[in-house]
Short mmCIF file of C-alpha atoms in Angstrom, two decimals:
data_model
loop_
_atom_site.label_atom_id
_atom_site.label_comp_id
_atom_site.label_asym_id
_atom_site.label_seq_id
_atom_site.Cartn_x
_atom_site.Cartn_y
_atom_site.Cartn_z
CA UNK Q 1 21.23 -14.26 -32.75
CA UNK Q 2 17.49 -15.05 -33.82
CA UNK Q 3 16.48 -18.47 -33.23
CA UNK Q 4 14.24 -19.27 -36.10
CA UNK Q 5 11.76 -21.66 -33.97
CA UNK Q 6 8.50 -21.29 -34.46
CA UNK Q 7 6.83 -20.92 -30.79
CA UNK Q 8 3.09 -19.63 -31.70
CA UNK Q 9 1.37 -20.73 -34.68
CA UNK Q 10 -1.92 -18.82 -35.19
CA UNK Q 11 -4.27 -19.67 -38.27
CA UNK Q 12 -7.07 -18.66 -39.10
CA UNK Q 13 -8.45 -17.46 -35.66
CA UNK Q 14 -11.59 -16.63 -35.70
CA UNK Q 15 -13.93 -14.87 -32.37
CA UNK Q 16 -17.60 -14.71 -32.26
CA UNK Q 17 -19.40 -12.69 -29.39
CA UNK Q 18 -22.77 -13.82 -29.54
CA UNK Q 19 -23.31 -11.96 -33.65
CA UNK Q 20 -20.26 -9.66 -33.06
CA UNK Q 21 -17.47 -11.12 -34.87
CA UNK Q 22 -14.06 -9.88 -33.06
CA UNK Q 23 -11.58 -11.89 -34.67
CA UNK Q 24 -11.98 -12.62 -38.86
CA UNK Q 25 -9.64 -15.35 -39.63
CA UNK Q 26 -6.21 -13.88 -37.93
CA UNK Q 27 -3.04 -16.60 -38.80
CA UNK Q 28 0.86 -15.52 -37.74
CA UNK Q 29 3.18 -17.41 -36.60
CA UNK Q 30 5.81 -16.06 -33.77
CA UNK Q 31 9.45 -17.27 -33.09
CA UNK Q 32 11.00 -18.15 -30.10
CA UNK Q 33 12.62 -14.73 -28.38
CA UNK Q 34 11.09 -12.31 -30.82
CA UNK Q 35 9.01 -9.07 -29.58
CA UNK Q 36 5.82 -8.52 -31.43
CA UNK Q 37 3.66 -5.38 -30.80
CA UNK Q 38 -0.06 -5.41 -31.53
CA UNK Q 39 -1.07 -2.13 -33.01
CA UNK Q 40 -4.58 -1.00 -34.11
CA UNK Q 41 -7.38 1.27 -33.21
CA UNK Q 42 -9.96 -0.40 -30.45
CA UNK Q 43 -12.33 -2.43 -30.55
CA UNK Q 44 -9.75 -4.15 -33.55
CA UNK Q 45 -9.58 -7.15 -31.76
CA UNK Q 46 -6.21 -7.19 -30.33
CA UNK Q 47 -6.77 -8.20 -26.74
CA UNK Q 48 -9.26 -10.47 -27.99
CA UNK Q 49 -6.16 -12.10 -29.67
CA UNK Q 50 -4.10 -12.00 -26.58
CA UNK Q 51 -5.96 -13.57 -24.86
CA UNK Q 52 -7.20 -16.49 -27.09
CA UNK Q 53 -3.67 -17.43 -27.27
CA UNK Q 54 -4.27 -18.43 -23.01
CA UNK Q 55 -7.56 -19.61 -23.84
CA UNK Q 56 -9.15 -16.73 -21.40
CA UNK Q 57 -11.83 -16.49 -24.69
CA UNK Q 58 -11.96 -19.60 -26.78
CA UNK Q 59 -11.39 -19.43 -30.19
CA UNK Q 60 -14.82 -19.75 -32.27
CA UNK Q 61 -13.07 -21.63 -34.92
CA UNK Q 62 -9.03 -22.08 -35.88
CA UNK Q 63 -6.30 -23.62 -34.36
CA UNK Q 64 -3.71 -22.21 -32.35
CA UNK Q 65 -0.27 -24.04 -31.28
CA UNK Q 66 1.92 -22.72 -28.66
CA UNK Q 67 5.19 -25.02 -28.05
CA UNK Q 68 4.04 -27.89 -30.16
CA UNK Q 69 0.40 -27.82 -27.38
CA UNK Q 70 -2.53 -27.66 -29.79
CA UNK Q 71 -4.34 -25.04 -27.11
CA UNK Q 72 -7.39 -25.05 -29.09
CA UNK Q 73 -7.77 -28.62 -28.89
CA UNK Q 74 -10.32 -29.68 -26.04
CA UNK Q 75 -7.75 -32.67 -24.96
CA UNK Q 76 -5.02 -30.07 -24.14
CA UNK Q 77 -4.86 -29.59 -20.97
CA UNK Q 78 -4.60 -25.78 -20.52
CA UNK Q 79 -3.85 -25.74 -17.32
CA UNK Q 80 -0.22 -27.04 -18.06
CA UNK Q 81 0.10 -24.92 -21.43
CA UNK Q 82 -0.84 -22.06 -19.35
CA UNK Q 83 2.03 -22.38 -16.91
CA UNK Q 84 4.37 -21.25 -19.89
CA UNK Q 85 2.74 -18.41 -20.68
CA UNK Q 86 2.49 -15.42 -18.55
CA UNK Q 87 0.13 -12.52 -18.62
CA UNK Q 88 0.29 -9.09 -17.68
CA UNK Q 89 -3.61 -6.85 -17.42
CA UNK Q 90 -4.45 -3.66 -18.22
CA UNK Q 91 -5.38 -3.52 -14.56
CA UNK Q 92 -3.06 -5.36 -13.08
CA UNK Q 93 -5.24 -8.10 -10.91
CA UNK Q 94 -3.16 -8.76 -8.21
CA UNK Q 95 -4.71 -10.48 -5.71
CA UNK Q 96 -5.53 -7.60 -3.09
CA UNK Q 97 -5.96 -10.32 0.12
CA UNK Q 98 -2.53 -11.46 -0.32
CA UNK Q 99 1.09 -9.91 0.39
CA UNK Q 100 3.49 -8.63 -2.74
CA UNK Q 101 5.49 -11.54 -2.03
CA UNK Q 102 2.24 -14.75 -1.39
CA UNK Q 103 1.06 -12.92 -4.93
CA UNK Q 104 4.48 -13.96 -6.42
CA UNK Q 105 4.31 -17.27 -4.62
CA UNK Q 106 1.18 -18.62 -4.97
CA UNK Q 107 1.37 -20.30 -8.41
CA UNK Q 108 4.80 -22.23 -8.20
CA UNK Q 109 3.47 -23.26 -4.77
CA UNK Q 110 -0.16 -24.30 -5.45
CA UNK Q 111 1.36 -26.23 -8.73
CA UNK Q 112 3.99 -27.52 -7.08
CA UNK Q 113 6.37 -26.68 -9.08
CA UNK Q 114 8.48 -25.63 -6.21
CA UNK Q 115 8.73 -25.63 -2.08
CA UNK Q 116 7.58 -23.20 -0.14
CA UNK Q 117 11.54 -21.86 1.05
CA UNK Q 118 12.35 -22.29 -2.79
CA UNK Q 119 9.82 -19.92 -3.88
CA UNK Q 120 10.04 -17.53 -1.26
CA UNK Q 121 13.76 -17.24 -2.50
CA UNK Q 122 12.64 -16.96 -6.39
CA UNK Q 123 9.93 -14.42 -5.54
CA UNK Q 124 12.27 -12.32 -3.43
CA UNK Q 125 14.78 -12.28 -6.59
CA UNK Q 126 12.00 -11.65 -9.05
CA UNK Q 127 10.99 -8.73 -6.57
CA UNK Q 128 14.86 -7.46 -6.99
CA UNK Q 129 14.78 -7.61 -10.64
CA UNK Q 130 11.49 -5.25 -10.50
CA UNK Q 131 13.06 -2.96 -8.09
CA UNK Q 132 10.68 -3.37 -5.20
CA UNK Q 133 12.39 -6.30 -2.34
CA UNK Q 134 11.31 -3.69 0.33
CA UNK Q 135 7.79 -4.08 -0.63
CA UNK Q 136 7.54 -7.99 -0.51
CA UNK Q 137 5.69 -7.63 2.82
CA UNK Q 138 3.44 -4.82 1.52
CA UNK Q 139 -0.40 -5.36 0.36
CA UNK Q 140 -1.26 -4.22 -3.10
CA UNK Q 141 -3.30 -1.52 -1.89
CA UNK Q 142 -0.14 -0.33 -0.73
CA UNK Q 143 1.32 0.70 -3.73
CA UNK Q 144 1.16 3.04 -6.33
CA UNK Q 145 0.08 1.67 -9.72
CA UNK Q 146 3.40 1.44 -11.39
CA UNK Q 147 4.45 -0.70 -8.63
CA UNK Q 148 1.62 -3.18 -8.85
CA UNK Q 149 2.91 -3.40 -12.61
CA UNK Q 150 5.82 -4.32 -11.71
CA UNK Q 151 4.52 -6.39 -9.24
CA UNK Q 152 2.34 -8.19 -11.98
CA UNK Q 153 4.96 -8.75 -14.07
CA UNK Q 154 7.13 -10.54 -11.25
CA UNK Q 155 4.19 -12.48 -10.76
CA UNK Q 156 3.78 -13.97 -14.37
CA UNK Q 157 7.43 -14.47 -14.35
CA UNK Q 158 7.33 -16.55 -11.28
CA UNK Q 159 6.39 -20.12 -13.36
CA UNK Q 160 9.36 -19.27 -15.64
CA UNK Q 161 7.33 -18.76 -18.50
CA UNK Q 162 9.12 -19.17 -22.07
CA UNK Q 163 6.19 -16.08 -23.50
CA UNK Q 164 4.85 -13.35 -21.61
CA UNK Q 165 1.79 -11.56 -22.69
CA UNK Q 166 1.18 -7.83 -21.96
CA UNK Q 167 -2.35 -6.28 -22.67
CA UNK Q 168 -2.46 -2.70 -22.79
CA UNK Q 169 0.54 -2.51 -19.68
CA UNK Q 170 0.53 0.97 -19.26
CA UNK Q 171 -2.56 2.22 -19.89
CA UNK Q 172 -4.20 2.45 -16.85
CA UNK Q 173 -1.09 4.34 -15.40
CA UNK Q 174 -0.33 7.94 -14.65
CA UNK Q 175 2.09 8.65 -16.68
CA UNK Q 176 4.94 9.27 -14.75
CA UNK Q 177 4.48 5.76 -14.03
CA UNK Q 178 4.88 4.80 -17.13
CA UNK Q 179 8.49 4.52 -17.83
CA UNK Q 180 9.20 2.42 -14.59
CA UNK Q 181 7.34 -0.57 -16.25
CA UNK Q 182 8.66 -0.29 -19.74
CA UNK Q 183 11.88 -0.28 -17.89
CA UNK Q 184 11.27 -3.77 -16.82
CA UNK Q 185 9.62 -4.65 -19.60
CA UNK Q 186 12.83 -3.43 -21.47
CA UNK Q 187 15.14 -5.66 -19.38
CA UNK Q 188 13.07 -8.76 -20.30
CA UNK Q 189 13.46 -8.06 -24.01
CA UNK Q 190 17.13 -8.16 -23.29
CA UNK Q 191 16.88 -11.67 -21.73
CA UNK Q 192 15.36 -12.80 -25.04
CA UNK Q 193 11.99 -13.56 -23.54
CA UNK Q 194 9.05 -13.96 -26.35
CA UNK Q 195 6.83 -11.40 -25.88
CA UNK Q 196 3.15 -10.22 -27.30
CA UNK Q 197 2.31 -7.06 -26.74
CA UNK Q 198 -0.65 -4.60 -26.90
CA UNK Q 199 0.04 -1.06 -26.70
CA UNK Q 200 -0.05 2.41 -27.42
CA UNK Q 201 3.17 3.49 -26.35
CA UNK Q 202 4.89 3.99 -30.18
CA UNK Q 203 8.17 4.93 -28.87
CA UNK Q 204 8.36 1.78 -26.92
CA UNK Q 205 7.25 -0.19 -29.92
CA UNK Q 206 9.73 1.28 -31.76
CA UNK Q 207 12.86 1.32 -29.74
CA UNK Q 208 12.53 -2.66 -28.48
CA UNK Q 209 10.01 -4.59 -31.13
CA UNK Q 210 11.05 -6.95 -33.92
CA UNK Q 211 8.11 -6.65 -35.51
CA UNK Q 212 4.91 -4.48 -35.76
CA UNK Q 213 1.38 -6.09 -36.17
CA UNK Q 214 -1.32 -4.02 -37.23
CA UNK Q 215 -4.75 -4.71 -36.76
CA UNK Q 216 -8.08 -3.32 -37.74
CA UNK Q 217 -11.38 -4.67 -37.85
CA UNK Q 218 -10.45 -8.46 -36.41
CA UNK Q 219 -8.15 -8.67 -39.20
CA UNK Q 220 -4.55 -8.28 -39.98
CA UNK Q 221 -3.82 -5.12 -42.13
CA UNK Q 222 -0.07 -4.80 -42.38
CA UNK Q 223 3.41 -5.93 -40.55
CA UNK Q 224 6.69 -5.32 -40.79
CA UNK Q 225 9.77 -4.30 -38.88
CA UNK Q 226 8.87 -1.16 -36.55
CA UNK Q 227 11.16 1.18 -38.85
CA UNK Q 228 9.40 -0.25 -41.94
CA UNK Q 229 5.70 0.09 -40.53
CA UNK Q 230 6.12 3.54 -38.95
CA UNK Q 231 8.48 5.34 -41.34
CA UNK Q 232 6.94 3.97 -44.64
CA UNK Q 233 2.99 2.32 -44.19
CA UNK Q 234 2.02 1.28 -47.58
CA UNK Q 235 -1.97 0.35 -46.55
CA UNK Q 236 -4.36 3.69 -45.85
CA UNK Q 237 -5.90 2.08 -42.87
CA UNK Q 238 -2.03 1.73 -41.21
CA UNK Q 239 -1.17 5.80 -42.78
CA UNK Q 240 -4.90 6.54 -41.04
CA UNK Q 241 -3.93 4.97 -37.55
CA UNK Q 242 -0.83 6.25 -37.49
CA UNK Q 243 -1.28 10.00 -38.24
CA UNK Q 244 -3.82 10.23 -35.57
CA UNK Q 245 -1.11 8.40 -32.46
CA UNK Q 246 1.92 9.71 -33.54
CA UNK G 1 -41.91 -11.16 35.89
CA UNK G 2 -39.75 -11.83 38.56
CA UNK G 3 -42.17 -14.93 40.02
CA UNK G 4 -41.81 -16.21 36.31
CA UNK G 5 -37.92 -15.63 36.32
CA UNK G 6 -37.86 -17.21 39.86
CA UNK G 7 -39.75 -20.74 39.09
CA UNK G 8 -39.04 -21.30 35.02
CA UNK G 9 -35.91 -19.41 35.14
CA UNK G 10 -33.61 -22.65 34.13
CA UNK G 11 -36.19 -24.36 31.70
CA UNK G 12 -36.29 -20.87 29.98
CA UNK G 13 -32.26 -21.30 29.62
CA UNK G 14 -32.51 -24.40 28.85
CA UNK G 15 -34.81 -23.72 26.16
CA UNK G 16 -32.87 -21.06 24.91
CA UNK G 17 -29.94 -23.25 24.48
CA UNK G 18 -31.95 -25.37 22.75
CA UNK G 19 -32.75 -22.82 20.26
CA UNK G 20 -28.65 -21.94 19.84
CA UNK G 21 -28.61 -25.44 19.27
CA UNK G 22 -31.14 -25.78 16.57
CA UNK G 23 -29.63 -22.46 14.70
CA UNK G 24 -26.18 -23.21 14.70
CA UNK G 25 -27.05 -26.69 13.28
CA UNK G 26 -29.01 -24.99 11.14
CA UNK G 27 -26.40 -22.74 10.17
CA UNK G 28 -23.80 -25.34 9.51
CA UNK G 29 -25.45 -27.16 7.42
CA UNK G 30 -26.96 -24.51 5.50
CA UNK G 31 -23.44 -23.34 4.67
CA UNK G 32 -22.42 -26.20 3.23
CA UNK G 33 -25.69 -26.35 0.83
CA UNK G 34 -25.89 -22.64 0.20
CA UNK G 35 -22.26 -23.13 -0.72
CA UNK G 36 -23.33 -26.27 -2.91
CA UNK G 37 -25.74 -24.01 -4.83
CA UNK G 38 -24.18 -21.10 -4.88
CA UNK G 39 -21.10 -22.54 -6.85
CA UNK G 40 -24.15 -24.49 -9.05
CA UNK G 41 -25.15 -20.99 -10.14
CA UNK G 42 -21.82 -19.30 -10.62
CA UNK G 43 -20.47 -21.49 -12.77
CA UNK G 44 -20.78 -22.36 -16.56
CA UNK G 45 -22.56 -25.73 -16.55
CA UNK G 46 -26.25 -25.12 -17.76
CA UNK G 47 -27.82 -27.81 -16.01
CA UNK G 48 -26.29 -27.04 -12.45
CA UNK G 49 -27.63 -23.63 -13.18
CA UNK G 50 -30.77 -24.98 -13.51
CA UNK G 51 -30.73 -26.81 -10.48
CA UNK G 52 -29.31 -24.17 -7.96
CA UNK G 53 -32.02 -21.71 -9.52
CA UNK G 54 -35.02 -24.33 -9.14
CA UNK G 55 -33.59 -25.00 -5.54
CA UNK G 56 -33.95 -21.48 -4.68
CA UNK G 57 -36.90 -20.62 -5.79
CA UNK G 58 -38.39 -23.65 -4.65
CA UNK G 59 -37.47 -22.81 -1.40
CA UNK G 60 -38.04 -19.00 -1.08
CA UNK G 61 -41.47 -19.95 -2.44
CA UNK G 62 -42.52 -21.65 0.50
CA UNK G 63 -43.51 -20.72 4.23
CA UNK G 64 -40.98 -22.28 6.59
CA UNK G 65 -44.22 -23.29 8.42
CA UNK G 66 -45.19 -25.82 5.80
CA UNK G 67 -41.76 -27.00 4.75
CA UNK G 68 -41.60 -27.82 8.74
CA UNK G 69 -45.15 -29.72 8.53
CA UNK G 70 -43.93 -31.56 5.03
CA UNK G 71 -40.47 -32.97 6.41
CA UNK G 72 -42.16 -33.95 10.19
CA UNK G 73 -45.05 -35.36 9.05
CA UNK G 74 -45.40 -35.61 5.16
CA UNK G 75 -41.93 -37.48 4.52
CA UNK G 76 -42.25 -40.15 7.75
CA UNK G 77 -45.89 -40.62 6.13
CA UNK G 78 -44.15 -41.06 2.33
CA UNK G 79 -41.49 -43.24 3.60
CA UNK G 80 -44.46 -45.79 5.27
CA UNK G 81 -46.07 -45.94 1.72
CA UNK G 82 -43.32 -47.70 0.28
CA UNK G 83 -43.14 -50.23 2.96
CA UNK G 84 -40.89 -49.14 5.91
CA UNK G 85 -43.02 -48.89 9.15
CA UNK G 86 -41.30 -47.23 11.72
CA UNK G 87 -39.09 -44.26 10.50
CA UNK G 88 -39.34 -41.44 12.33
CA UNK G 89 -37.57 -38.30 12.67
CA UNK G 90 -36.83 -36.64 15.55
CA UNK G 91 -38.40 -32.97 16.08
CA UNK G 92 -35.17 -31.70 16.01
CA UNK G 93 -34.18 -33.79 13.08
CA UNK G 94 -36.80 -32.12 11.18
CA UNK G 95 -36.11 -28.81 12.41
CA UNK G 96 -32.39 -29.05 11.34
CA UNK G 97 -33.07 -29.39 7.83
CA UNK G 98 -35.83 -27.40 7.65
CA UNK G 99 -34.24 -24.62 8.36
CA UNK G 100 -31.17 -25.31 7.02
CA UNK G 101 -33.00 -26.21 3.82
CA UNK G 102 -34.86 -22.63 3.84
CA UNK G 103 -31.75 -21.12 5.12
CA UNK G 104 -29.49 -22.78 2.82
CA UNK G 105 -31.41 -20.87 -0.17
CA UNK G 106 -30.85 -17.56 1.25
CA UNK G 107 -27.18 -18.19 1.85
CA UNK G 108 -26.62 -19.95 -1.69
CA UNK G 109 -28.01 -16.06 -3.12
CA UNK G 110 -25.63 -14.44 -0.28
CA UNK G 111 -22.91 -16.71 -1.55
CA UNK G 112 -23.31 -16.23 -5.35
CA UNK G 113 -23.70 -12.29 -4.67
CA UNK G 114 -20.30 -12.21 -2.80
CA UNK G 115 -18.40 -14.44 -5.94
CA UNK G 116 -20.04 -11.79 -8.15
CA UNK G 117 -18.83 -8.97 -6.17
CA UNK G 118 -15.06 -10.31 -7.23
CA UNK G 119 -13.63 -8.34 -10.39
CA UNK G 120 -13.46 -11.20 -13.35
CA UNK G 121 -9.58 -10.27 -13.40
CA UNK G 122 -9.49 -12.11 -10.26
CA UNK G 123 -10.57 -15.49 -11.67
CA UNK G 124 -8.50 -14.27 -14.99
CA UNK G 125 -5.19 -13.69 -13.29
CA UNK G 126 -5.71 -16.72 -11.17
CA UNK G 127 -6.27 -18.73 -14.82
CA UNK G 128 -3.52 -17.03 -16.38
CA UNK G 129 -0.69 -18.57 -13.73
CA UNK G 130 -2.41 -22.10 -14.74
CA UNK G 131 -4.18 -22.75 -11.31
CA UNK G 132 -7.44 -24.43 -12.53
CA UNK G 133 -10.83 -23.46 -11.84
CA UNK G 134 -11.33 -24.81 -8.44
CA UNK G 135 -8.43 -23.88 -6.60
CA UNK G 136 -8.69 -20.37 -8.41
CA UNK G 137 -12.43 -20.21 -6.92
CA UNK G 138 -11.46 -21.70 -3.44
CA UNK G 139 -7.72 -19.65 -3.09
CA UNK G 140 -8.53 -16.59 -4.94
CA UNK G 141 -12.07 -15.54 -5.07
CA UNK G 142 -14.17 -16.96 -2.07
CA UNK G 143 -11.24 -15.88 0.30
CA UNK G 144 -11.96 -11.82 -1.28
CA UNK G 145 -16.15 -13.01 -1.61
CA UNK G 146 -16.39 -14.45 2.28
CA UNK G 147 -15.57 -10.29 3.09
CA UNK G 148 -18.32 -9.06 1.38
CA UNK G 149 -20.68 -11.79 2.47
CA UNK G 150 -20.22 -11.52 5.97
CA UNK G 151 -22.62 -8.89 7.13
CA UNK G 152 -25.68 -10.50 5.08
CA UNK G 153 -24.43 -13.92 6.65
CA UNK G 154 -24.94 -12.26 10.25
CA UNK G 155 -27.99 -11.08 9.35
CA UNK G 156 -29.06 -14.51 8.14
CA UNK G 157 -27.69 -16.09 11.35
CA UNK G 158 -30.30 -13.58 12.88
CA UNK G 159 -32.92 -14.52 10.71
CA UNK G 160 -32.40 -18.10 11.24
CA UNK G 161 -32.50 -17.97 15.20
CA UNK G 162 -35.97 -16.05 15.35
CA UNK G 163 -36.94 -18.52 12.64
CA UNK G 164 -36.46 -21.04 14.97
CA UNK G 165 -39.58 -19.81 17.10
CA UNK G 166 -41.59 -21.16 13.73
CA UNK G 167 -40.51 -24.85 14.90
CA UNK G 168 -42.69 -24.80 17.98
CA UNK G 169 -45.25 -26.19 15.54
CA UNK G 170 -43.44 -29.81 15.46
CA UNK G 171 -43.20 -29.89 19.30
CA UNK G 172 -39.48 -29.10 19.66
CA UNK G 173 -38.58 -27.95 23.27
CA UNK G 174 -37.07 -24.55 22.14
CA UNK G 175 -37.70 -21.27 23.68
CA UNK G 176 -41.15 -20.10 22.19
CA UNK G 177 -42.51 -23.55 22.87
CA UNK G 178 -41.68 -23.42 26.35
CA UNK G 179 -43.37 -20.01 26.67
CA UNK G 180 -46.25 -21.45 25.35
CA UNK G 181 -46.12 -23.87 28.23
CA UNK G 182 -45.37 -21.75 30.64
CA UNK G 183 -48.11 -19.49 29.78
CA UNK G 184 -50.68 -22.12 29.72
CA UNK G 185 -49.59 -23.38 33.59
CA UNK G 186 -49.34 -20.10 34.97
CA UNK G 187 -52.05 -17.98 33.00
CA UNK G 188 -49.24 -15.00 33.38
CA UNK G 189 -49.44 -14.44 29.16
CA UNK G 190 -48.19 -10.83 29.61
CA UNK G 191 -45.06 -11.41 32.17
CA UNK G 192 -43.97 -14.44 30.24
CA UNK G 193 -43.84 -13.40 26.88
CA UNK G 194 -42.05 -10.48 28.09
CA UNK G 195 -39.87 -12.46 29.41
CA UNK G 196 -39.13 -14.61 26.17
CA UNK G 197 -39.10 -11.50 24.61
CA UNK G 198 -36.28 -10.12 26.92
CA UNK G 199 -34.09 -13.83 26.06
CA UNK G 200 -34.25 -13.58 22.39
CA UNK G 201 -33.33 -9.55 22.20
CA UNK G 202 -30.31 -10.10 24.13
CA UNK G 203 -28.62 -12.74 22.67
CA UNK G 204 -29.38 -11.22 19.21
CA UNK G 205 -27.91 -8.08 20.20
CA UNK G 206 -25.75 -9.39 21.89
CA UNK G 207 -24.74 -11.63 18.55
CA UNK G 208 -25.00 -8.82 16.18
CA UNK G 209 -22.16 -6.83 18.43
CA UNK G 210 -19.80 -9.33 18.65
CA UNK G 211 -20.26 -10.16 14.80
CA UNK G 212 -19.48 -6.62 14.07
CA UNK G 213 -16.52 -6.49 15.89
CA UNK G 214 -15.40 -9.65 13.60
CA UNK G 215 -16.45 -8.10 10.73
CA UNK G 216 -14.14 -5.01 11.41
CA UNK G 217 -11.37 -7.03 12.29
CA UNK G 218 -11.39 -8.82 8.48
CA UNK G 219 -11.92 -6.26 7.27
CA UNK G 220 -8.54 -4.15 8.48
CA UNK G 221 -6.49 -6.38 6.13
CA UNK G 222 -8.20 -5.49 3.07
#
């Protein structure tokens, strides 16, 4: 069942840094419980993208709405916006001076969006989904960098966020380590969560995306189902991209 | 040495405390303003920038000796020009926020060094969950910041207790000023400068041992 909702609304997105322009006018929209992979070569501007949608780089010009919030208007407050959408690094960023478990708990706590027992509980059962309970007493330095993924992603799932963001997930892992986070990412594609994703793991876009979003140059080139973009690209750039990854 | 340890042994201590006094008063209050301007200079807001940088330099830029002088005498003397007679401030009044004024702008550049030291994804991650700037800054970064800072602050702490020797100018009772004293009764320049000499290297060794010990100890959760 696809719910036809529209949940991001993108248009005409553009990024300056300083004379560098990242992003040239990017619009999509994205529907509530769909799985979009960004695809492109780097320096294309994808987590640029990602992470205009938060507001971690403001938008040079264009207007972005995510759940009816108008993000890129300076009355929004982003604070609250941000609450409701999570956001996994490349390098995970979990706060090294705090426990597995205070990492989970510290936003629902400090935004009191829940007591202290309440989100001990909730962290502990986000730590079960991930497969690491044993670790919630553990420091991050503790654990091996598939774990702090997964750690991560319990983290940005603690405010019961209706979209997760993932830049680049796996890339910074060895790759044994790789499939243990796809894993959970897998499960949370399952429970119909929205998701935005940069990557370079094809099979994994493949297998679990709705749709495939390929970028080049700040600029949409091509999308399409996963099957339709990887089996038949009609643009060069896409054919170009492709032949080198796969 | 030991006739000078024998008669002045209790005004020396007592002029030692005095100095502990003066530096840790010092010390607190330069916290709070290096902490001011440090977070002035971190953060996005041009003029504040502008402000913690002019502070700084200002400061570094000029001998404690004469910021001392200007706040004792030169601001009493301002004050009577527009009309009120009899402020005054004491010497250890003056002291205090002279040093914790030239203090203060060492500890604002410790302080904005140790933010810097944070990776951005710290502040990113933090912003991500929806916590807002401050409490990102206050629960997030200056908790991971305060570990890097901490052996420049003991060093400053250091700094700032032999700079109190400086104040003797304005008259305060601390340990180099009764020295000075003593020296000038007893014409015994060599024995009682040793002596000083003796005070001040132990509790600064003293000081520097027990902050290292601290320092390991926040360390071991890291």
């Amino acid at each position: 069942m696809v719910d036809n909702r529209t949940i991001i609304h993108v248009e005409n997105l553009k990024k300056d840094f300083g004379k560098l322009e990242v992003l040239k006018g990017m619009s999509i929209d994205i529907e509530e419980g769909e799985v979009v992979v960004l695809l492109g070569p780097s320096g294309s501007g994808k987590s640029t993208f990602l992470r205009c949608l938060n507001q971690l780089e403001h938008a040079t010009a264009g207007t972005i709405v995510i759940d009816g919030n108008t993000v890129t208007d300076k009355h929004t407050d982003i604070n609250k916006v941000r609450e409701e959408i999570g956001m996994v690094f490349q390098h995970f960023n979990l706060f090294p001076h705090k426990t597995v478990l205070e990492n989970i708990m510290l936003a629902p706590v400090e935004l009191k969006r829940m007591k202290k027992e309440e989100a001990k509980e909730k962290g502990m059962k986000l730590l079960k989904r991930v497969g690491l309970e044993a670790k919630a007493d553990a420091y991050p330095s503790q654990l091996s960098g598939g774990q702090k993924q997964r750690v991560a992603i319990a983290r940005a799932l603690a405010m019961n966020p209706a979209i997760m963001l993932f830049d680049e997930p796996t890339s910074a892992l060895d790759p044994e380590m790789v499939g243990e986070v796809l894993n959970v990412m897998q499960e949370l594609v399952s429970d119909g969560m929205t998701m935005v994703i940069v990557t370079h793991e094809i099979g994994f876009a493949r297998e679990v995306s709705d749709r495939v979003v390929f970028m080049d140059d700040g600029a949409i080139v091509e999308q399409g189902r996963p099957d339709e973009i990887f089996n038949n690209p009609k643009e060069t750039r896409t054919i170009d991209f492709l032949k080198k990854v796969l | 040495m030991i006739a000078i340890v024998q008669t002045y042994g209790s005004m020396l201590l007592g002029a030692l405390g005095k100095t502990l006094l003066l530096t840790l008063l010092s010390l607190v209050f330069a916290m709070i303003v290096g902490m001011i301007f440090a977070l002035m200079n971190v953060g996005k807001n041009r003029a504040f920038n502008l402000m913690g940088t002019v502070y700084v330099d200002a400061v570094r830029g000029v001998p404690l000796i004469v910021l001392a002088y200007f706040i004792y005498f030169g601001i009493p003397a301002g004050i009577k020009m527009i009309g009120i007679q009899d402020f005054r401030l004491t010497a250890l009044q003056a002291g205090t926020i002279a040093l914790a004024m030239n203090c203060g702008a060492y500890m604002a550049e410790i302080i904005r060094a140790g933010i810097e030291s944070v990776d951005k994804g710290q502040m990113e991650a933090s912003r991500s969950l929806g916590l807002t700037y401050g409490k990102s800054m206050l629960l997030v970064v200056l908790p991971q910041a305060i570990r890097t800072m901490i052996p420049s602050i003991i060093n400053q702490f250091i700094i700032t207790l032999k700079d109190t020797s400086i104040l003797s100018v304005i008259g305060f009772p601390e340990l180099t000023n009764m020295g000075k004293t003593i020296s000038g009764n007893t014409f015994k320049s060599l024995e009682t400068w040793a002596v000083v000499g003796v005070m001040y290297m132990v509790v600064i060794v003293t000081l520097s041992k027990v902050a290292k010990r601290v320092e390991r100890r926040v360390n071991r959760g890291r």
